[in-house]
Coordinates of C-alpha atoms and ligand atoms in Angstrom, one line a residue:
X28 CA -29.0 3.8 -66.1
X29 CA -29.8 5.4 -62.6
X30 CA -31.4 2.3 -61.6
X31 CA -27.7 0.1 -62.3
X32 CA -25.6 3.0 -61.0
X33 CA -27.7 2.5 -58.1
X34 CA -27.3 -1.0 -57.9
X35 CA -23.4 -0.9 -58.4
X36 CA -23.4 1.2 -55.4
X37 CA -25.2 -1.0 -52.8
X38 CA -23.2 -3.9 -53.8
X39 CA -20.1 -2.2 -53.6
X40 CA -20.7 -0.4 -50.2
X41 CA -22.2 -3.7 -49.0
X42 CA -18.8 -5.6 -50.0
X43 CA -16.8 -2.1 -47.8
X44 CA -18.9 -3.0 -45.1
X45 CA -18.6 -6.8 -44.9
X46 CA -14.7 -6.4 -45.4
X47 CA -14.4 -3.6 -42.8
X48 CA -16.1 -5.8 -40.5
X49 CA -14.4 -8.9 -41.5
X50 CA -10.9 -6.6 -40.7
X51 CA -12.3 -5.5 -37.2
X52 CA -13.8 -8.7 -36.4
X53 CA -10.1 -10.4 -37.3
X54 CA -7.8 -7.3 -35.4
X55 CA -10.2 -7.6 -32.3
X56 CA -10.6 -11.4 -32.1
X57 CA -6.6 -12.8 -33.3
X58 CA -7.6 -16.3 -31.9
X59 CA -9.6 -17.2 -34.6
X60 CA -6.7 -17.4 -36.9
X61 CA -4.2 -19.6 -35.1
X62 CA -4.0 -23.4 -35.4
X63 CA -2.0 -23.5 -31.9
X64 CA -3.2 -22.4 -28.6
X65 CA -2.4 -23.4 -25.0
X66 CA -4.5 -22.3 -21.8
X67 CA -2.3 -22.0 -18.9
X68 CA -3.9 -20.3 -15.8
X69 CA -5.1 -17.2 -16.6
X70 CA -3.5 -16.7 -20.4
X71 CA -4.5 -18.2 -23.8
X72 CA -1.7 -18.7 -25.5
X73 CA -2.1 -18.4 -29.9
X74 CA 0.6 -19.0 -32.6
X75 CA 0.9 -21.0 -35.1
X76 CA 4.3 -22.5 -34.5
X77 CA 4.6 -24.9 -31.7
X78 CA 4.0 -23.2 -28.5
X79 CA 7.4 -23.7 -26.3
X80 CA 6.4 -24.8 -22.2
X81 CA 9.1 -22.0 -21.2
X82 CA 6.4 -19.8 -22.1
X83 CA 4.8 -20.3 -18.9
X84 CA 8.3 -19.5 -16.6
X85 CA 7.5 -16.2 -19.0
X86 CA 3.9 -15.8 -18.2
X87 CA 4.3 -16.6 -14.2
X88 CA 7.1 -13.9 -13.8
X89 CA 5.2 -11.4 -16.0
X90 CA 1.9 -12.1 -14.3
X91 CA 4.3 -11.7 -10.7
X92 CA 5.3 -7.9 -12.3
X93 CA 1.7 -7.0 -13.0
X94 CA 0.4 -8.2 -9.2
X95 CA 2.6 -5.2 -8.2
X96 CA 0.4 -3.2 -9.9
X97 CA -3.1 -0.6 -8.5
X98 CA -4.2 -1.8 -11.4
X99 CA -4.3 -5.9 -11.1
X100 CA -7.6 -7.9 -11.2
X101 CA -7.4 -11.2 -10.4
X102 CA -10.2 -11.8 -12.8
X103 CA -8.5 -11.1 -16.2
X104 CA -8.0 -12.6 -18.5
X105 CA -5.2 -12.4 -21.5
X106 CA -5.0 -13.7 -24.9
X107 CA -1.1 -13.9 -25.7
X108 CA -0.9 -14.0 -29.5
X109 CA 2.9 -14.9 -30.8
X110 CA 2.3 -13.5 -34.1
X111 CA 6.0 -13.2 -35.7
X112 CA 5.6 -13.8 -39.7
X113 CA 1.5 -14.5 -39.4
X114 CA -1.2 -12.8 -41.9
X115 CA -2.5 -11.3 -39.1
X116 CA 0.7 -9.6 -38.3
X117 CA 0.6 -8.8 -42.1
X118 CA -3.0 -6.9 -41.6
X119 CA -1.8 -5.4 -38.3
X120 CA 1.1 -3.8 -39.6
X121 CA -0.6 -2.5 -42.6
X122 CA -3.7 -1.0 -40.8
X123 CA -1.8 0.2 -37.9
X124 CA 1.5 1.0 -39.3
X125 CA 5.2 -1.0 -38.2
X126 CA 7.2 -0.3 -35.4
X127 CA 6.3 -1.5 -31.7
X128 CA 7.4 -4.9 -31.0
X129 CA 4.0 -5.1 -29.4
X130 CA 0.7 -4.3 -28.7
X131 CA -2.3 -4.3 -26.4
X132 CA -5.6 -4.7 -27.9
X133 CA -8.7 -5.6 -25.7
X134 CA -8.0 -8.9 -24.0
X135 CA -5.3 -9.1 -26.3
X136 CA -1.1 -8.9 -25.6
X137 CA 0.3 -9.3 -29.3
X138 CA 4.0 -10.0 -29.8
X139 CA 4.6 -9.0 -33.1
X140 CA 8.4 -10.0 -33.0
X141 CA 10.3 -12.9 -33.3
X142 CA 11.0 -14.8 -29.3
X143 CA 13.1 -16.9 -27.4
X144 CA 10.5 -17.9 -24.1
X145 CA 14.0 -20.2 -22.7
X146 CA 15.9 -17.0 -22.9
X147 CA 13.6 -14.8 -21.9
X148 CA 13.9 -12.6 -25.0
X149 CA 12.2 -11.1 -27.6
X150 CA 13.8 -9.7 -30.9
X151 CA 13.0 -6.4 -32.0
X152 CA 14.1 -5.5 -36.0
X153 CA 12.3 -1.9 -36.3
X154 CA 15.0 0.6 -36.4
X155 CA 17.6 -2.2 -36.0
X156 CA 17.8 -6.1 -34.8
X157 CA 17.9 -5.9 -31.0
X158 CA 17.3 -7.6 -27.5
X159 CA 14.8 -7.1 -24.8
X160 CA 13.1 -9.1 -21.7
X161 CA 10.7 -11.1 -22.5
X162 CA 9.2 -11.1 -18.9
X163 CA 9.3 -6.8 -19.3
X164 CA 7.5 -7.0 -22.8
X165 CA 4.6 -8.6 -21.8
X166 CA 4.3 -7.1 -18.4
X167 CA 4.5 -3.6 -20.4
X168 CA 1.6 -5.1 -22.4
X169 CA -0.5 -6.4 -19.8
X170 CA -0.5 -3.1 -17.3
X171 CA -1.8 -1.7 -21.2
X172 CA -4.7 -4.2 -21.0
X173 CA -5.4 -3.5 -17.8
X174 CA -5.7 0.6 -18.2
X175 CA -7.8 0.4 -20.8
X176 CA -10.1 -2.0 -18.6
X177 CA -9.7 0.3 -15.4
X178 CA -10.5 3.7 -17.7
X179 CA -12.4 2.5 -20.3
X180 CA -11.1 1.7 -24.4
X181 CA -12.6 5.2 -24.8
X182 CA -9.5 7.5 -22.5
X183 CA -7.1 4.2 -23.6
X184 CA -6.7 3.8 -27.3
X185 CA -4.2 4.2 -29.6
X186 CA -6.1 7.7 -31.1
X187 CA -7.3 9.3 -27.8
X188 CA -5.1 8.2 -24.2
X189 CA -3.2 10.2 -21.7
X190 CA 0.1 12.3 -22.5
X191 CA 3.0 9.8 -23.4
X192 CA 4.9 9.8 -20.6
X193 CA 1.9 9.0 -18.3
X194 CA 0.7 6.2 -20.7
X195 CA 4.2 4.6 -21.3
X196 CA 5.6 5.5 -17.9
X197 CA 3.5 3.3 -16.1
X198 CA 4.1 0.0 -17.5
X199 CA 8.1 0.8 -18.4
X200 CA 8.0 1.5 -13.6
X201 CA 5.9 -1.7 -13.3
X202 CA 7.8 -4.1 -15.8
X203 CA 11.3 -3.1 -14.1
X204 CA 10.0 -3.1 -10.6
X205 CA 12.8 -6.1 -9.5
X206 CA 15.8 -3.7 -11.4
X207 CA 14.1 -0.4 -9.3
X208 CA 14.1 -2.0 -5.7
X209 CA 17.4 -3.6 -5.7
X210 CA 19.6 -1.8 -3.3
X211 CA 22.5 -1.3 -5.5
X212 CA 20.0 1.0 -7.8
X213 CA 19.7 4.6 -7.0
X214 CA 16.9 6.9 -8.8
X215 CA 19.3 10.0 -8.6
X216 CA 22.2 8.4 -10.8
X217 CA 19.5 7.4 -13.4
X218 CA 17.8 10.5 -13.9
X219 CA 21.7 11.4 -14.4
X220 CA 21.9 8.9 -16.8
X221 CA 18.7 9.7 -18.8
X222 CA 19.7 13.8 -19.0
X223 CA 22.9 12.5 -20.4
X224 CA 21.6 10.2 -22.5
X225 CA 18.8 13.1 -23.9
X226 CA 21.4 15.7 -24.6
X227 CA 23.6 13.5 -26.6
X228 CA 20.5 12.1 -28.5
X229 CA 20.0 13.6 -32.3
X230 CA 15.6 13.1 -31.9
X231 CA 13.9 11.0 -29.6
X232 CA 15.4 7.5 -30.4
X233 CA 17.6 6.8 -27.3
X234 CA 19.2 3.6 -26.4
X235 CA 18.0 3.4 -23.0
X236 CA 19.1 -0.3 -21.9
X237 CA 21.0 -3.2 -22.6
X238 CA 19.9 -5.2 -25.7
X239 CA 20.8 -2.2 -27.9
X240 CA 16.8 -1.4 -28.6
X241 CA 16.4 2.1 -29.2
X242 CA 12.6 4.0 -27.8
X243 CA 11.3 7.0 -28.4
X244 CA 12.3 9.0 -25.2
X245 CA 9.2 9.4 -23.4
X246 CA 9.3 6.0 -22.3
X247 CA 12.4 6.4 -20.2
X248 CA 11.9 9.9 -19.1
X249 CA 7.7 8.6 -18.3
X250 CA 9.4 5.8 -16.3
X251 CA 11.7 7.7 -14.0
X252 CA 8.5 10.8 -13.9
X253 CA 6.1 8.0 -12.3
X254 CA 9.1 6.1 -10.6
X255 CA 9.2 10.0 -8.6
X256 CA 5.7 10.4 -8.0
X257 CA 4.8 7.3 -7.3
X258 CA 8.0 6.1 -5.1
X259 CA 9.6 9.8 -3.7
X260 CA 6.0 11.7 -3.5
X261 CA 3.8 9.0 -2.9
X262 CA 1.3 9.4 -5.4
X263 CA -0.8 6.5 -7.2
X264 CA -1.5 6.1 -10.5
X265 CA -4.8 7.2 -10.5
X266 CA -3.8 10.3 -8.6
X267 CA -1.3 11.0 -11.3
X268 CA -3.7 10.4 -14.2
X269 CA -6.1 12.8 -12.2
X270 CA -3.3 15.3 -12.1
X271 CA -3.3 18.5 -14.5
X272 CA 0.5 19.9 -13.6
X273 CA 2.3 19.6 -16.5
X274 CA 4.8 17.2 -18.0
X275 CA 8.3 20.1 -18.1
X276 CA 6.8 21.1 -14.7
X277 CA 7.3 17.8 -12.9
X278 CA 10.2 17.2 -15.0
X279 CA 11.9 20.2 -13.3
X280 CA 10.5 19.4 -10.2
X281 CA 12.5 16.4 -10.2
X282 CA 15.5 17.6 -11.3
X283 CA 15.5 20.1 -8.4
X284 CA 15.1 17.0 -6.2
X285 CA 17.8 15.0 -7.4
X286 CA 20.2 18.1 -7.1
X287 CA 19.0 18.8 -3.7
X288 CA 16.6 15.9 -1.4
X289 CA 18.2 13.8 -3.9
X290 CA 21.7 13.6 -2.4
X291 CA 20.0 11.9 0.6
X292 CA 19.2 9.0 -0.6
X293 CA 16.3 7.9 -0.4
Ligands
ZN5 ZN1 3.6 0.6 -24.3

């Protein structure tokens, strides 16, 4: 009886392990699964619907965003997997929950929603059907890639990273660069914008931009925090990641600029 017992038990922790690994091997590796893929400089394109040539228009621009970046390397490499209605956006929701329209993952940029690459949009459904930038999605996505290869998967992943603001903040200043240097935009009326936006707000879901998506706060608030340090006090990144003052102290900080400094524009 021990003996059997016994025996039930290494098969069945042998079958955990080989479907555990089979899951890890899958979430890690996407490619595998898709029937379509396209190389196009420095991307791998997956999906397994037909792979639209706009996307590279897409891929160009985005790749322009992320040149803009501390961050860039000229050596990587990213997997683009347009995974709208695939099994392995089936496993990905159910092991990592739903939400995002997208994720970073290794060498990996995953657009878990449904996309337009001629329009330049992607289609959001989480808290309700919306718009947003194609171009900003998967620049977002690919300044993630590239902070988890600059700091290591071990300070950059989805359990353990820096505060939200700092993580989310980065690529949200990076994918709107174009919007934040055009000279009809001013950083003072936006902070305006966001504390108005914030007050009205019932939790953290805030309609921050056209396209009606709604985000948890921290990704507008994070943008404008780094859009400061980086653009008004001349920090970098990595100078900001290094940095221990905290998140309502910088926040204040920068309110106290835009009622005062602020006025000059800068
Ligand atoms: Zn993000």
């Amino acid at each position: 009886m021990n003996k059997k017992f016994k025996r039930i038990f290494k098969r069945t922790l042998l079958t955990v392990l080989i479907i555990i690994s089979a899951l890890v091997t899958i979430i890690l590796f996407p490619q595998l699964l898709f029937a379509n893929k396209i190389k196009y400089k420095k991307f791998n394109v997956c999906s397994n619907n037909k792979i639209s040539y706009d996307i590279k228009i897409v891929l160009d621009n985005a790749m322009n965003l992320v040149q803009k970046s501390e961050l860039y390397d000229s050596s990587y490499k990213y997997n683009i997997i347009l995974c709208h209605n695939s099994f392995y956006n089936k496993i990905d929701d159910k092991l990592l929950g739903i939400g995002p329209a997208a994720r970073a993952r290794l060498h990996n940029v995953i657009i878990k929603v449904r996309i337009n690459p001629k329009s330049n949009l992607a289609f959001p459904t989480f808290r309700k059907e919306c718009e947003v930038n194609l171009t900003y999605l998967l620049a977002h996505e690919m300044i993630h890639c590239l902070q988890a290869k600059k700091y290591g998967i071990i300070k950059f992943n989805p359990f353990r990273h820096p505060e939200f603001w700092k993580l989310e903040g980065y690529p949200e200043y990076i994918s709107r660069k174009p919007e934040l240097s055009s000279k009809d935009y001013s950083l003072t009326s936006e902070i305006e914008r966001y504390v108005n936006l914030e007050n009205k707000a019932a939790d953290i879901w805030i309609v921050a931009k056209e396209g009606g998506c709604e985000f948890p706060n921290y990704y507008y608030k994070g943008r404008l925090m780094i859009e400061y340090l980086i653009d008004i006090k001349h920090l970098s990144y990595d100078q900001i990641l290094k940095d221990s003052v905290s998140e309502g102290t910088i926040f204040k900080e920068m309110i106290n600029w835009k009622n005062n400094a602020g006025k000059i524009e800068h």
